[in-house]
Coordinates of C-alpha atoms in Angstrom, one line a residue:
M671 CA -47.8 22.9 -20.2
M672 CA -49.0 19.7 -18.3
P673 CA -46.4 17.2 -17.1
S674 CA -46.5 13.7 -18.6
P675 CA -46.6 10.8 -16.2
A676 CA -44.2 8.1 -16.6
H677 CA -45.1 5.4 -19.0
S678 CA -43.4 2.4 -20.5
D679 CA -40.6 3.2 -22.7
P680 CA -39.9 1.4 -26.0
S681 CA -38.8 -2.1 -25.4
P682 CA -35.2 -2.1 -24.5
P683 CA -32.8 -4.7 -25.9
N684 CA -33.2 -8.1 -24.4
S685 CA -30.3 -9.2 -21.8
Q686 CA -28.8 -11.6 -24.3
V687 CA -28.2 -8.8 -26.7
I688 CA -27.0 -6.6 -24.0
L689 CA -24.5 -9.2 -22.9
Q690 CA -23.2 -9.8 -26.3
F691 CA -22.9 -6.0 -26.8
L692 CA -20.9 -5.5 -23.6
S693 CA -18.8 -8.7 -24.1
S694 CA -17.7 -7.2 -27.7
V695 CA -17.0 -3.8 -26.3
L696 CA -15.1 -4.8 -23.1
S697 CA -13.0 -7.5 -25.2
Q698 CA -11.2 -4.5 -26.9
R699 CA -8.2 -2.9 -25.7
G700 CA -8.7 0.1 -23.5
P701 CA -9.9 2.4 -22.1
Y702 CA -10.7 0.6 -19.0
A703 CA -8.3 -1.5 -16.9
E704 CA -8.3 -5.3 -17.6
D705 CA -9.0 -6.2 -13.9
T706 CA -12.2 -4.1 -13.8
K707 CA -13.9 -5.0 -17.0
W708 CA -15.7 -8.0 -15.4
L709 CA -17.0 -5.7 -12.6
I710 CA -18.0 -3.0 -15.2
R711 CA -20.0 -5.6 -17.1
Q712 CA -21.8 -6.9 -14.1
H713 CA -22.7 -3.2 -13.0
L714 CA -24.1 -2.3 -16.4
V715 CA -26.0 -5.7 -16.6
S716 CA -27.5 -5.1 -13.0
L717 CA -28.5 -1.7 -14.0
T718 CA -30.3 -2.6 -17.1
T719 CA -32.0 -5.5 -15.0
A720 CA -33.2 -3.2 -12.4
F721 CA -33.9 -0.2 -14.5
P722 CA -34.8 -1.3 -18.2
S723 CA -35.1 2.5 -19.3
L724 CA -31.3 2.9 -19.0
V725 CA -29.6 1.2 -21.9
P726 CA -25.8 0.7 -22.3
R727 CA -24.2 2.5 -25.3
T728 CA -20.8 3.7 -26.5
A729 CA -20.3 7.4 -27.5
T730 CA -17.3 9.5 -28.0
F731 CA -16.3 11.6 -25.0
T732 CA -13.9 14.5 -25.7
H733 CA -11.8 15.8 -22.8
N734 CA -10.9 19.3 -22.0
D735 CA -7.4 18.8 -23.6
G736 CA -8.9 17.7 -26.9
R737 CA -8.4 14.1 -26.4
S738 CA -11.3 11.9 -27.6
V739 CA -12.0 8.6 -26.3
N740 CA -14.9 5.9 -26.8
L741 CA -16.6 5.3 -23.3
L742 CA -19.5 3.4 -22.2
Q743 CA -22.6 5.1 -21.0
S744 CA -26.0 4.4 -19.7
D745 CA -28.5 6.7 -21.6
G746 CA -32.4 6.7 -20.6
T747 CA -34.5 8.0 -18.0
V748 CA -34.6 7.7 -14.2
P749 CA -38.0 7.3 -12.6
M750 CA -39.0 9.5 -9.8
S751 CA -42.1 10.0 -7.7
F752 CA -43.4 13.6 -7.1
Q753 CA -46.6 14.4 -5.2
G754 CA -47.8 10.9 -5.9
V755 CA -47.1 10.8 -9.7
T756 CA -44.1 9.1 -11.3
Y757 CA -42.1 10.9 -13.8
N758 CA -39.0 10.1 -16.0
I759 CA -35.9 12.3 -15.8
P760 CA -33.7 11.9 -18.9
V761 CA -30.1 11.4 -17.8
V762 CA -26.7 10.2 -19.3
I763 CA -24.4 8.1 -16.9
W764 CA -20.9 8.2 -18.4
L765 CA -18.3 5.5 -17.2
M766 CA -15.0 7.3 -17.2
E767 CA -11.6 5.5 -17.9
S768 CA -10.9 5.3 -14.1
Y769 CA -14.4 3.5 -13.5
P770 CA -15.1 1.7 -11.1
R771 CA -12.4 2.8 -8.9
H772 CA -13.8 6.3 -9.3
P773 CA -17.5 7.4 -9.6
P774 CA -19.2 7.8 -13.1
C775 CA -20.2 11.3 -14.3
V776 CA -24.0 11.9 -14.4
Y777 CA -25.7 14.6 -16.4
V778 CA -29.3 15.4 -16.7
N779 CA -30.0 15.5 -20.2
P780 CA -33.0 17.7 -21.1
T781 CA -35.1 17.7 -24.2
R782 CA -35.6 20.9 -26.2
D783 CA -38.8 21.7 -24.4
M784 CA -37.3 21.4 -20.9
I785 CA -35.0 23.6 -18.9
I786 CA -32.9 22.9 -15.8
K787 CA -34.1 24.4 -12.4
R788 CA -32.0 27.3 -11.4
H789 CA -30.0 27.0 -8.2
H790 CA -30.8 23.3 -7.9
P791 CA -28.8 21.9 -5.0
H792 CA -27.8 18.8 -7.0
V793 CA -27.8 19.9 -10.7
N794 CA -25.8 22.7 -12.0
P795 CA -26.7 24.8 -15.0
S796 CA -24.8 22.4 -17.4
G797 CA -26.6 19.4 -16.3
M798 CA -23.9 17.9 -14.1
V799 CA -25.4 16.0 -11.1
S800 CA -23.5 15.9 -7.6
I801 CA -25.2 14.0 -5.0
P802 CA -23.6 12.6 -1.8
Y803 CA -23.4 8.9 -3.2
L804 CA -21.3 10.2 -5.9
Q805 CA -19.1 12.0 -3.6
D806 CA -18.8 9.3 -1.1
W807 CA -18.2 6.6 -3.9
I808 CA -16.3 3.6 -2.4
Y809 CA -14.7 1.0 -4.6
P810 CA -15.8 -1.8 -5.0
S811 CA -18.9 -1.8 -3.0
S812 CA -20.6 1.3 -4.7
N813 CA -22.4 0.4 -7.9
L814 CA -24.8 1.9 -10.6
V815 CA -28.0 0.4 -9.3
E816 CA -27.7 2.2 -5.9
L817 CA -26.6 5.4 -7.8
V818 CA -29.8 5.5 -9.7
R819 CA -31.9 4.7 -6.7
N820 CA -30.4 7.7 -4.9
L821 CA -30.9 9.8 -8.0
S822 CA -34.5 8.8 -8.0
V823 CA -34.9 9.8 -4.3
M824 CA -32.9 13.1 -4.7
F825 CA -34.9 14.0 -7.8
G826 CA -38.2 13.2 -6.2
R827 CA -37.5 15.6 -3.3
D828 CA -36.6 18.4 -5.7
P829 CA -37.3 17.9 -9.4
P830 CA -34.4 19.3 -11.6
L831 CA -36.4 20.0 -14.8
Y832 CA -39.1 22.2 -15.7
S833 CA -41.1 22.3 -19.0
Q834 CA -41.2 25.5 -21.0
R835 CA -44.5 27.1 -21.7
R836 CA -45.3 27.1 -25.4
P837 CA -48.2 29.0 -27.1
N838 CA -51.2 26.7 -28.1
P839 CA -51.5 26.4 -31.9
S840 CA -54.5 28.1 -33.4
P841 CA -57.3 25.8 -34.2
S842 CA -57.5 27.2 -37.8
H843 CA -54.0 26.0 -38.2
N844 CA -54.5 22.6 -36.7
P845 CA -57.5 20.9 -38.1
N846 CA -57.0 17.8 -36.0
P847 CA -55.9 18.8 -32.7
S848 CA -54.6 16.2 -30.3
P849 CA -56.4 15.6 -27.0
S850 CA -54.9 18.0 -24.1
P851 CA -53.2 16.1 -21.2
S852 CA -55.3 18.4 -19.1
S853 CA -58.3 16.1 -19.9
S854 CA -56.7 13.6 -17.7
F855 CA -55.1 15.7 -15.1
G856 CA -56.8 19.2 -15.1
R857 CA -59.3 18.4 -12.6
D858 CA -57.2 19.2 -9.6
S859 CA -55.9 22.7 -9.1
A860 CA -52.9 21.5 -7.4
N861 CA -52.0 19.2 -10.4
S862 CA -52.5 22.2 -12.7
S863 CA -50.1 24.3 -10.6
L864 CA -47.6 21.4 -10.7
A865 CA -48.2 21.1 -14.5
S866 CA -47.2 24.8 -15.1
N867 CA -43.8 24.4 -13.2
M868 CA -42.5 21.0 -13.8
G869 CA -42.0 18.5 -16.7
A870 CA -40.2 15.3 -17.4
A871 CA -39.5 13.2 -20.4
A872 CA -41.2 9.9 -20.8
F873 CA -40.0 9.1 -24.6
Q874 CA -36.8 8.1 -26.3
R875 CA -34.7 10.8 -27.8
P876 CA -31.4 11.3 -29.5
V877 CA -28.3 11.2 -27.4
I878 CA -27.1 14.5 -26.3
P879 CA -23.4 14.5 -25.0
P880 CA -23.4 16.0 -21.5
R881 CA -20.7 18.6 -22.6
G882 CA -23.0 20.2 -25.0
Y883 CA -26.1 21.8 -23.7
P884 CA -28.9 21.9 -26.4
P885 CA -30.1 25.4 -27.1
S886 CA -33.7 26.1 -26.6
H887 CA -35.7 28.0 -29.3
T888 CA -36.5 30.6 -26.7
E889 CA -32.9 30.8 -25.1
D890 CA -30.4 33.4 -25.6
P891 CA -27.1 32.2 -27.4
N892 CA -25.1 34.0 -24.7
E893 CA -26.8 32.0 -22.0
V894 CA -25.9 28.7 -23.9
F895 CA -22.4 29.9 -24.4
K896 CA -22.4 30.7 -20.6
R897 CA -23.6 27.3 -19.6
N898 CA -21.2 25.5 -21.9
A899 CA -18.4 27.5 -20.4
I900 CA -19.4 26.7 -16.9
N901 CA -19.8 23.0 -18.0
K902 CA -16.2 23.1 -19.4
L903 CA -14.9 24.8 -16.2
V904 CA -16.7 22.2 -14.0
E905 CA -15.0 19.2 -16.0
T906 CA -11.5 21.0 -15.9
V907 CA -11.9 21.2 -12.0
H908 CA -13.2 17.6 -12.1
N909 CA -10.1 16.4 -13.9
D910 CA -7.8 18.3 -11.8
I911 CA -9.4 16.7 -8.8
V912 CA -8.9 13.4 -10.1
G913 CA -5.3 14.1 -10.9
I914 CA -4.7 15.4 -7.5
R915 CA -6.2 12.4 -6.0
K916 CA -4.1 9.9 -8.1
T917 CA -1.0 11.8 -7.0
M918 CA -2.0 11.7 -3.3
E919 CA -2.7 8.1 -3.7
A920 CA 0.8 7.5 -5.2
E921 CA 2.3 9.5 -2.3
M922 CA 0.4 7.6 0.4
E923 CA 1.6 4.2 -1.3
G924 CA 5.2 5.6 -1.0
L925 CA 4.6 6.6 2.6
F926 CA 3.2 3.2 3.6
S927 CA 6.2 1.6 1.9
A928 CA 8.5 3.9 3.9
Q929 CA 6.6 3.2 7.1
G930 CA 7.0 -0.6 6.5
A931 CA 10.8 -0.1 5.9
L932 CA 11.1 2.1 9.0
K933 CA 9.1 -0.6 11.0
Q934 CA 11.7 -3.3 9.9
R935 CA 14.6 -1.1 10.8
E936 CA 13.1 -0.4 14.1
E937 CA 12.9 -4.1 14.9
E938 CA 16.5 -4.6 13.7
L939 CA 17.6 -1.9 15.9
N940 CA 15.9 -3.1 18.9
K941 CA 17.1 -6.6 18.3
G942 CA 20.8 -5.2 18.1
L943 CA 20.2 -3.0 21.3
K944 CA 19.1 -6.1 23.2
E945 CA 22.3 -8.0 22.0
M946 CA 24.5 -5.2 23.1
Q947 CA 22.6 -5.1 26.6
D948 CA 23.1 -8.8 27.0
E949 CA 26.8 -8.5 26.1
K950 CA 27.2 -5.7 28.6
E951 CA 25.7 -7.8 31.3
A952 CA 28.1 -10.6 30.4
L953 CA 31.0 -8.2 30.5
E954 CA 29.9 -6.7 33.8
Q955 CA 30.0 -10.2 35.2
K956 CA 33.4 -11.1 33.8
L957 CA 34.6 -7.8 35.4
Q958 CA 33.2 -8.6 38.9
M959 CA 35.0 -11.9 38.6
V960 CA 38.3 -10.3 37.7
L961 CA 38.1 -7.7 40.4
M962 CA 37.3 -10.5 43.1
N963 CA 40.3 -12.5 41.9
S964 CA 42.5 -9.3 41.9
D965 CA 41.3 -8.6 45.6
V966 CA 42.3 -12.2 46.4
L967 CA 45.8 -12.0 44.9
E968 CA 46.3 -8.6 46.5
A969 CA 45.4 -10.1 49.9
W970 CA 47.8 -13.0 49.3
V971 CA 50.6 -10.6 48.4
R972 CA 50.1 -8.4 51.5
E973 CA 50.1 -11.7 53.7
N974 CA 53.3 -13.2 52.2
E975 CA 55.1 -10.0 51.5
G976 CA 57.4 -10.2 54.6
M977 CA 58.0 -13.8 54.3
I978 CA 60.1 -13.5 51.1
S979 CA 63.9 -13.3 52.1
S980 CA 66.8 -12.1 49.8
D981 CA 68.2 -15.6 49.4
F982 CA 64.8 -17.2 48.4
E983 CA 65.0 -19.3 45.1
V984 CA 62.2 -18.9 42.8
D985 CA 62.5 -22.5 41.8
D986 CA 61.9 -23.6 45.2
A987 CA 58.4 -21.8 45.3
F988 CA 57.1 -24.6 42.9
E989 CA 56.9 -28.4 44.0
C990 CA 55.8 -30.9 41.7
V991 CA 53.5 -33.6 42.9
D992 CA 55.0 -36.4 40.7
V993 CA 57.7 -37.3 38.2
L994 CA 55.5 -36.6 35.3
S995 CA 54.7 -33.1 36.6
K996 CA 58.4 -32.3 37.1
Q997 CA 59.3 -33.5 33.6
I998 CA 56.4 -31.3 32.1
L999 CA 57.7 -28.3 34.1
E1000 CA 61.3 -28.7 32.8
C1001 CA 60.2 -29.3 29.1
T1002 CA 57.9 -26.1 29.4
A1003 CA 60.5 -24.2 31.0
S1004 CA 63.2 -25.3 28.3
D1005 CA 60.7 -24.5 25.4
L1006 CA 60.1 -20.8 26.6
A1007 CA 63.7 -20.4 27.2
I1008 CA 64.5 -21.4 23.6
E1009 CA 61.7 -19.3 22.4
D1010 CA 63.4 -16.2 24.3
A1011 CA 66.8 -17.1 22.8
I1012 CA 65.4 -17.2 19.2
Y1013 CA 63.8 -13.9 19.7
S1014 CA 67.0 -12.5 20.8
L1015 CA 68.7 -13.8 17.9
D1016 CA 66.1 -12.1 15.8
K1017 CA 66.9 -8.8 17.4
A1018 CA 70.6 -9.3 17.0
V1019 CA 70.5 -10.2 13.3
Q1020 CA 68.2 -7.0 12.7
D1021 CA 70.8 -4.9 14.6
G1022 CA 73.7 -6.4 12.7
A1023 CA 75.2 -7.9 16.0
I1024 CA 75.8 -11.1 14.3
Q1025 CA 76.2 -12.7 10.8
F1026 CA 73.2 -14.0 9.1
D1027 CA 74.8 -17.5 8.5
Q1028 CA 75.8 -17.6 12.1
Y1029 CA 72.3 -16.7 12.9
L1030 CA 70.8 -19.5 10.8
R1031 CA 73.1 -22.1 12.4
N1032 CA 72.1 -21.0 15.8
V1033 CA 68.4 -20.9 15.1
R1034 CA 68.5 -24.4 13.4
L1035 CA 70.2 -25.9 16.6
L1036 CA 67.7 -24.2 19.1
S1037 CA 64.8 -25.2 16.9
R1038 CA 66.0 -28.9 16.9
E1039 CA 66.1 -28.9 20.7
Q1040 CA 62.9 -27.0 20.9
F1041 CA 61.3 -29.7 19.0
F1042 CA 62.6 -32.4 21.3
H1043 CA 61.3 -30.6 24.3
R1044 CA 57.9 -30.0 22.9
G1045 CA 57.6 -33.7 21.7
T1046 CA 58.7 -35.0 25.2
A1047 CA 55.9 -32.7 26.8
A1048 CA 53.4 -34.0 24.4
K1049 CA 54.2 -37.6 25.3
V1050 CA 54.2 -36.7 29.1
R1051 CA 50.6 -35.1 28.8
E1052 CA 49.4 -38.1 27.0
S1053 CA 50.7 -40.3 29.9
Q1054 CA 49.3 -37.9 32.6
L1055 CA 45.8 -38.2 30.7
Q1056 CA 46.1 -42.0 30.6
A1057 CA 46.9 -42.0 34.3
Q1058 CA 44.0 -39.6 35.0
V1059 CA 41.7 -42.0 33.0
A1060 CA 43.0 -45.2 35.0
N1061 CA 42.7 -43.4 38.3
M1062 CA 39.0 -42.2 37.6
A1063 CA 38.2 -45.8 36.4
S1064 CA 39.5 -47.4 39.6
R1065 CA 37.5 -44.8 41.7
I1066 CA 34.3 -45.7 39.7
S1067 CA 35.2 -49.5 40.4
Q1068 CA 35.6 -49.0 43.9
Y1069 CA 32.5 -46.7 44.2
N1070 CA 30.3 -49.4 42.3
N1071 CA 31.7 -52.4 44.5
G1072 CA 31.2 -50.4 47.6

């Protein structure tokens, strides 16, 4: 059977009709995410503009779990060039619910007089297409136009479809036979050999869902069942992979969140560690100062230990520089003595050595006296402060006059 070179398909819907169709479909709720509907529309419009033979449609897709959903698809033909002649390969491109974050499902959709080439590197017996562009799909840069261009290149290297040989009808049964395609392409033996091994679709045909492989009139029903089973198995594996990928993406998001929290905790710990190191250094400096003062005091005690006699008066060890200082010393000593006395009274009343009313009387008298000494000390400190200010003022005046 001779192959049919590509020719123009029936005129596809104009761009305005396609835009209205896509706007109507994508305005409905589901099955696609709302934030991707605009990009889906752009992908399909760009695909129809670049390849008018691929027209967007809607069709019902049944998942392996029995769930049916109405999905968008691009149905038509992909042009390919083989040995200098252009052919059309019928395909269906399904846009699954997760599109465009995940690649579409592409199926070669042979007509009844075609079969899929066995052991094809990119097309399995059920018609499912697997090429590197689909495997390396990257959202949002990947798109349908580049996908079809890659399909055209891959199919041109190794055509996926062959036409089946059919017996020529007897002339007696066909009084008006149509001209044979060999009249145009039978001159070259190479073209004749190609015609016997490959065929392609160059005409419109009913949509064939990719999961159902159309049985040929020459095929064994067992082979058809086997192909459909393989197709179902492939889709099951594909759905499992999609589920695993979603799970891994969710786990990665969780790990990224945990990494951010750990990073923040690391910064807080580093900050706390630095504060502790600074505090340690400050304490070490204070310790050095205390040790130095301790050494000085110990040296003074050693030097003056032999100078203290038994009849030495402690009060004589302090000498006030002026009257105000002496008055402050006396008031402070009296205040502290009264404080000790009140403490002793507290212990006595707790031990039951004195009566409570006697305790209250003595504490009241001592408190009055203590208040008097504290008031006197406050007035003396104020006088000392005024004297110091006056002294500093006189020194500044002398310095300025000098």
